[in-house]
Short mmCIF file of N, CA and C in Angstrom, two decimals:
data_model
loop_
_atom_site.label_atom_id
_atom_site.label_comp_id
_atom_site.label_asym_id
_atom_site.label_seq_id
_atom_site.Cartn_x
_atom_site.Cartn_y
_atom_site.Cartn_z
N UNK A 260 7.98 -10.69 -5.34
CA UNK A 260 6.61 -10.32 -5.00
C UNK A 260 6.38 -8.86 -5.35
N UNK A 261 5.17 -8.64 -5.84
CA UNK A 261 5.37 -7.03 -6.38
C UNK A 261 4.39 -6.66 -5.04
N UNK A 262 5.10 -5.10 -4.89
CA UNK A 262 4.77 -4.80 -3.84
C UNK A 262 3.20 -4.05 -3.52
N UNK A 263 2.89 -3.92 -5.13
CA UNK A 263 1.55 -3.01 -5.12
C UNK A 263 0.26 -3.64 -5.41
N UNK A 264 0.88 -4.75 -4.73
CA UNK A 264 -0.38 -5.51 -4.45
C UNK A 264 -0.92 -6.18 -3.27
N UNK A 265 -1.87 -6.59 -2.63
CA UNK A 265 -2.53 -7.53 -1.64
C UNK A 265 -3.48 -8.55 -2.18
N UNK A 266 -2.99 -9.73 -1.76
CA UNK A 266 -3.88 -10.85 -2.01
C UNK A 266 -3.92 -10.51 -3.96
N UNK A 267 -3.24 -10.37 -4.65
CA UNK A 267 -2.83 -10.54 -6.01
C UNK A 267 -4.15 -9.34 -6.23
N UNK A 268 -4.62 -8.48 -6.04
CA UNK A 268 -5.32 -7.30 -6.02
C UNK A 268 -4.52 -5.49 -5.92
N UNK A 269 -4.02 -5.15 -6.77
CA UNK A 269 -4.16 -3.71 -6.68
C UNK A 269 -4.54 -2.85 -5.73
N UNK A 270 -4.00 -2.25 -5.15
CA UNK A 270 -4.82 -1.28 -4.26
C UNK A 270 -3.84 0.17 -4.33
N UNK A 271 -4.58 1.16 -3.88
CA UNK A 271 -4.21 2.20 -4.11
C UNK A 271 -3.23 2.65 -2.39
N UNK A 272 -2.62 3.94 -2.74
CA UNK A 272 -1.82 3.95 -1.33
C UNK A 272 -2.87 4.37 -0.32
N UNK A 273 -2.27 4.32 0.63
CA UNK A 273 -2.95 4.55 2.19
C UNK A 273 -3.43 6.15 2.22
N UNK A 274 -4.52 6.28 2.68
CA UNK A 274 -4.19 7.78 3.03
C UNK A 274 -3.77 8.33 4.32
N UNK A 275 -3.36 7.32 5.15
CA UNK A 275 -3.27 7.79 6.41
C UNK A 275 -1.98 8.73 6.36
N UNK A 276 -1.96 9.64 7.23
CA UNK A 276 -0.33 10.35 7.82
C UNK A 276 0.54 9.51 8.02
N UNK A 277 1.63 9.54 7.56
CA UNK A 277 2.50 8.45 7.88
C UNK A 277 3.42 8.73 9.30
N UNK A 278 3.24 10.13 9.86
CA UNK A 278 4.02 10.53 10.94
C UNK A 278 3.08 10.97 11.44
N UNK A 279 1.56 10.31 11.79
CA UNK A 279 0.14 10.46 12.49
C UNK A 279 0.01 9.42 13.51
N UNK A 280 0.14 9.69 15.44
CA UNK A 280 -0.32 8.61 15.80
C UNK A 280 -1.59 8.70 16.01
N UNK A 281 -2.47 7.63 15.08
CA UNK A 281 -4.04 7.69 15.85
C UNK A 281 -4.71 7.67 17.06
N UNK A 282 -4.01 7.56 17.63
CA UNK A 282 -4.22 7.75 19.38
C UNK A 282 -3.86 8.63 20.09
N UNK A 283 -3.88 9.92 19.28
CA UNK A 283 -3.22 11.04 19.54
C UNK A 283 -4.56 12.32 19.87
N UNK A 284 -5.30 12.67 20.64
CA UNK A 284 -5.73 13.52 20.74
C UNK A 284 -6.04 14.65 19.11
N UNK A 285 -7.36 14.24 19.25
CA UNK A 285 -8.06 14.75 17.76
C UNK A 285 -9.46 13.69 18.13
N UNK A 286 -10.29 14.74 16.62
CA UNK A 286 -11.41 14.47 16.40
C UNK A 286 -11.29 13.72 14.45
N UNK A 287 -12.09 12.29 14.76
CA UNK A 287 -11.58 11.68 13.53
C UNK A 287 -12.99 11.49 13.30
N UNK A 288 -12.89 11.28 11.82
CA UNK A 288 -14.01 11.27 11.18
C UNK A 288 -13.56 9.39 10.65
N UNK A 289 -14.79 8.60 11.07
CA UNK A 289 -14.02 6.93 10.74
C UNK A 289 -15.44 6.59 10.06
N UNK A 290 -14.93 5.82 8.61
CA UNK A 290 -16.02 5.31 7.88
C UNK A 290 -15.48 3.62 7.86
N UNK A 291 -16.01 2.84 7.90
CA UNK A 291 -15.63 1.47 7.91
C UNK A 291 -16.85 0.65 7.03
N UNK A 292 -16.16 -0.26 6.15
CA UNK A 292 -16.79 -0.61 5.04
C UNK A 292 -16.74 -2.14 5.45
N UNK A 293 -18.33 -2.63 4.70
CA UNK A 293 -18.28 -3.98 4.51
C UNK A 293 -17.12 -4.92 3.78
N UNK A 294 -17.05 -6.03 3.55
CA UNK A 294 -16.17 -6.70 2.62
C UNK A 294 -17.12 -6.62 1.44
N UNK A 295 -16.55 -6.06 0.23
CA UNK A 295 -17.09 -6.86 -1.35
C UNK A 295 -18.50 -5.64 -0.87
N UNK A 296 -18.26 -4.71 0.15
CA UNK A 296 -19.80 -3.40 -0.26
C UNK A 296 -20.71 -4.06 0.29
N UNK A 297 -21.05 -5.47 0.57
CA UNK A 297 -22.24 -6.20 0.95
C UNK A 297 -23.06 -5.75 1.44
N UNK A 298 -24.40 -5.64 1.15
CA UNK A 298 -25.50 -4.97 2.10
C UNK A 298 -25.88 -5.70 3.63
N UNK A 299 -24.65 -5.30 4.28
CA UNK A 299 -25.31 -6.65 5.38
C UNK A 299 -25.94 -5.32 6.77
N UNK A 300 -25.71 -4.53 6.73
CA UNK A 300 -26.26 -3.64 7.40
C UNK A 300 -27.87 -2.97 7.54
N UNK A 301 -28.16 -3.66 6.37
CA UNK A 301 -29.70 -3.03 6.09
C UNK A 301 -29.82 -2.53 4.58
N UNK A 302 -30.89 -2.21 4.50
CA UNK A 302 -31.38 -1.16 2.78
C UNK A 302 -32.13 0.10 3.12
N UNK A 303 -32.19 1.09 1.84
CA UNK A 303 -32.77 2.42 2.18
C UNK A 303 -33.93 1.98 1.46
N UNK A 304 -34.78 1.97 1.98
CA UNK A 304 -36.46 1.90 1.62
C UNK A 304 -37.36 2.74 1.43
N UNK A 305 -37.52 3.51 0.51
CA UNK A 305 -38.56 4.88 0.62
C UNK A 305 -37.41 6.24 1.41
N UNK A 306 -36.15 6.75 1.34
CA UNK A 306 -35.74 7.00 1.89
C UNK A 306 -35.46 7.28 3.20
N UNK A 307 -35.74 5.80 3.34
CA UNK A 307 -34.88 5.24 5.43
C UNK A 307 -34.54 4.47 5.59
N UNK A 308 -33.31 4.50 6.53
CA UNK A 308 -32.70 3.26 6.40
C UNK A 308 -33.07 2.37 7.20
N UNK A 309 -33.69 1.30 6.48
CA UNK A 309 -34.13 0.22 6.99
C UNK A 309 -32.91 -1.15 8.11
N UNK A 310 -32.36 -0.70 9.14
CA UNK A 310 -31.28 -1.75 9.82
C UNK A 310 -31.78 -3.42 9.91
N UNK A 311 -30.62 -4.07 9.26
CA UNK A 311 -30.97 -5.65 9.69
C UNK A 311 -30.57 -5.99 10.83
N UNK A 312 -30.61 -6.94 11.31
CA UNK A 312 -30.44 -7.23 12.71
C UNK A 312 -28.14 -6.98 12.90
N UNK A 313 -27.65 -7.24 11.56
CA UNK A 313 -26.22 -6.79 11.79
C UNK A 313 -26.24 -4.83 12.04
N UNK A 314 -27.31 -4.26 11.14
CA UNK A 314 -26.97 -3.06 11.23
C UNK A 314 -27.41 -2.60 12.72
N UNK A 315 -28.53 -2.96 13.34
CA UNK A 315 -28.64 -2.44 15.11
C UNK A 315 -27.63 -3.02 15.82
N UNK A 316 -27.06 -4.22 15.49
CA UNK A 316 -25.75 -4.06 16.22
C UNK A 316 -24.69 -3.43 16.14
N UNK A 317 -24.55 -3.37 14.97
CA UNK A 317 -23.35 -1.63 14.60
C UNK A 317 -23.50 -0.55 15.33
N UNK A 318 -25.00 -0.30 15.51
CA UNK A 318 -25.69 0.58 15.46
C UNK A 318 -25.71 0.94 17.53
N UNK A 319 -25.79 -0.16 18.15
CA UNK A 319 -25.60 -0.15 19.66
C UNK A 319 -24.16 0.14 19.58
N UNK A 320 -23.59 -1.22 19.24
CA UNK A 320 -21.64 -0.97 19.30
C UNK A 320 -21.08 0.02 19.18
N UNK A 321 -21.62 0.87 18.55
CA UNK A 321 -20.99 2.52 18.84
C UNK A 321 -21.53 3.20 19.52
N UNK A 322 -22.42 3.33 20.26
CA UNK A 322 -22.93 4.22 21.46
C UNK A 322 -22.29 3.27 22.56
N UNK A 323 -21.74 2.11 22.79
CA UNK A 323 -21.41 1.51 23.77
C UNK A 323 -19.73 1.83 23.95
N UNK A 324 -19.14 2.44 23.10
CA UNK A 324 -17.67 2.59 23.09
C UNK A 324 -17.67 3.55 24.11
N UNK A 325 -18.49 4.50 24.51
CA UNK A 325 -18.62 5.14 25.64
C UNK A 325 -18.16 4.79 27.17
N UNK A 326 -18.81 3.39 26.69
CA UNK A 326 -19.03 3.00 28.34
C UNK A 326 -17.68 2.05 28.48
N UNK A 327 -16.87 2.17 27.94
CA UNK A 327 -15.65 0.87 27.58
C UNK A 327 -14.40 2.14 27.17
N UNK A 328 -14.45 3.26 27.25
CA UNK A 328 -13.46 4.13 27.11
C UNK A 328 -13.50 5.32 27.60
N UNK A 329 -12.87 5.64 28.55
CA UNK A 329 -13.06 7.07 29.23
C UNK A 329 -12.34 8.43 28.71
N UNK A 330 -12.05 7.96 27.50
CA UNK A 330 -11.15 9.23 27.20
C UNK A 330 -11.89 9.52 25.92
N UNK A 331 -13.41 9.04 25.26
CA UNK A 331 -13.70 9.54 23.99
C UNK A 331 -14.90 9.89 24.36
N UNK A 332 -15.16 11.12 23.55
CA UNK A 332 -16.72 11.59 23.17
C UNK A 332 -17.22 11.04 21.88
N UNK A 333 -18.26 10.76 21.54
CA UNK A 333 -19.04 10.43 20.66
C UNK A 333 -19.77 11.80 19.57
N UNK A 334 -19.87 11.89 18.47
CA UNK A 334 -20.74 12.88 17.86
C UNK A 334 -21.39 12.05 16.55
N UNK A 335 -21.43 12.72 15.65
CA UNK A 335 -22.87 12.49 14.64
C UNK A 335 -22.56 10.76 14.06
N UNK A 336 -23.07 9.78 13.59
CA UNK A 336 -23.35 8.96 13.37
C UNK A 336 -24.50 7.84 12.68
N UNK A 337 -23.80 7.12 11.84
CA UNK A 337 -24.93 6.67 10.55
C UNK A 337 -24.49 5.62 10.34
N UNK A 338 -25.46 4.38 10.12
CA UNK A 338 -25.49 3.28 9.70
C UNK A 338 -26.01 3.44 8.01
N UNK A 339 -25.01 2.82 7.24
CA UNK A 339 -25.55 2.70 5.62
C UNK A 339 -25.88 1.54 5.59
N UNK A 340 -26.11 0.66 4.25
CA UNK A 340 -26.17 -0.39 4.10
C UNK A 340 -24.71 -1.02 4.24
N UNK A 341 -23.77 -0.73 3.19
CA UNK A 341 -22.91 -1.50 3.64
C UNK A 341 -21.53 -0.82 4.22
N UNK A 342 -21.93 0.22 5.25
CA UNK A 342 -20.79 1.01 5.28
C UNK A 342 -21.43 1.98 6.69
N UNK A 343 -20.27 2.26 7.67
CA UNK A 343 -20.62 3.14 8.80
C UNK A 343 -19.82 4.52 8.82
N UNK A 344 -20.48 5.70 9.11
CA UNK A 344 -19.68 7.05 9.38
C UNK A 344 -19.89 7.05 10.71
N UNK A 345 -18.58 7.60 11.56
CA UNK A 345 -19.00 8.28 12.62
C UNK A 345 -17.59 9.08 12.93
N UNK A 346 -18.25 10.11 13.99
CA UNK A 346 -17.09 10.64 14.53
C UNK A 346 -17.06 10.75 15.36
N UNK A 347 -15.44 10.52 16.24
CA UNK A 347 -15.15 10.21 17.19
C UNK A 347 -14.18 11.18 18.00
N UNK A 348 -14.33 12.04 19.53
CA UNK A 348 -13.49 12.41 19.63
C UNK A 348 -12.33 11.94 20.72
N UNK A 349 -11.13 11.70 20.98
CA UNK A 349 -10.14 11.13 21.41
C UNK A 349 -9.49 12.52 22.42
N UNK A 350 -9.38 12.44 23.46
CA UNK A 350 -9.30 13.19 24.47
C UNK A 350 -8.91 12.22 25.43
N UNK A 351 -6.92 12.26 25.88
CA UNK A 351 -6.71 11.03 26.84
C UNK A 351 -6.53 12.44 28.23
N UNK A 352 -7.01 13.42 28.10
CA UNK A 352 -7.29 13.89 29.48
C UNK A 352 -8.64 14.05 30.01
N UNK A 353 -9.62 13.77 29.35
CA UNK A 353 -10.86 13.51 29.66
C UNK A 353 -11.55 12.61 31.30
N UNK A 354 -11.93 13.32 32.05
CA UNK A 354 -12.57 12.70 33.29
C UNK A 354 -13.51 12.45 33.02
N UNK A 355 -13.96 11.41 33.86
CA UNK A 355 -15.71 11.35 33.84
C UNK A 355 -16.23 11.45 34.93
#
């Protein structure tokens, strides 16, 4: 089996830290992509982004990680068409 592949597809290496635990106190910047780019999030129309009914749920689901995790702050955040930015900050001494 060659190893530089998935599902008989090419892919390039990871960029993650390989001696990084993500659950480690830090502020991450997380973009998460459709499958195949798909516009299932919405379109930019006249420059705005127009949300489909998948993109306002993206679009709640991350202001709700709040209420389901006591150790993260929330900051800037964007729904694309087929793709989400946000950043997140991770703080496991955080009270509320």
């Amino acid at each position: 089996m060659d190893n530089n592949k998935y599902k008989g597809i090419y892919r390039s290496e990871s960029t993650r830290l390989q001696k990084w635990d993500y659950g480690w106190n830090a502020i991450y910047f997380v973009t998460i992509c459709t499958q195949d780019r798909n516009h299932y999030f919405g379109e930019i129309v006249d420059g705005k982004m127009n949300l489909s009914p998948v993109g306002v749920i993206a679009d709640i689901l991350w202001y709700e990680l709040k209420n389901h995790f006591n150790d993260i702050k929330l900051d800037a955040f964007v729904v694309m068409p087929n793709h989400i930015h946000g950043i997140i900050f991770i703080n496991r001494w955080l009270q509320r």
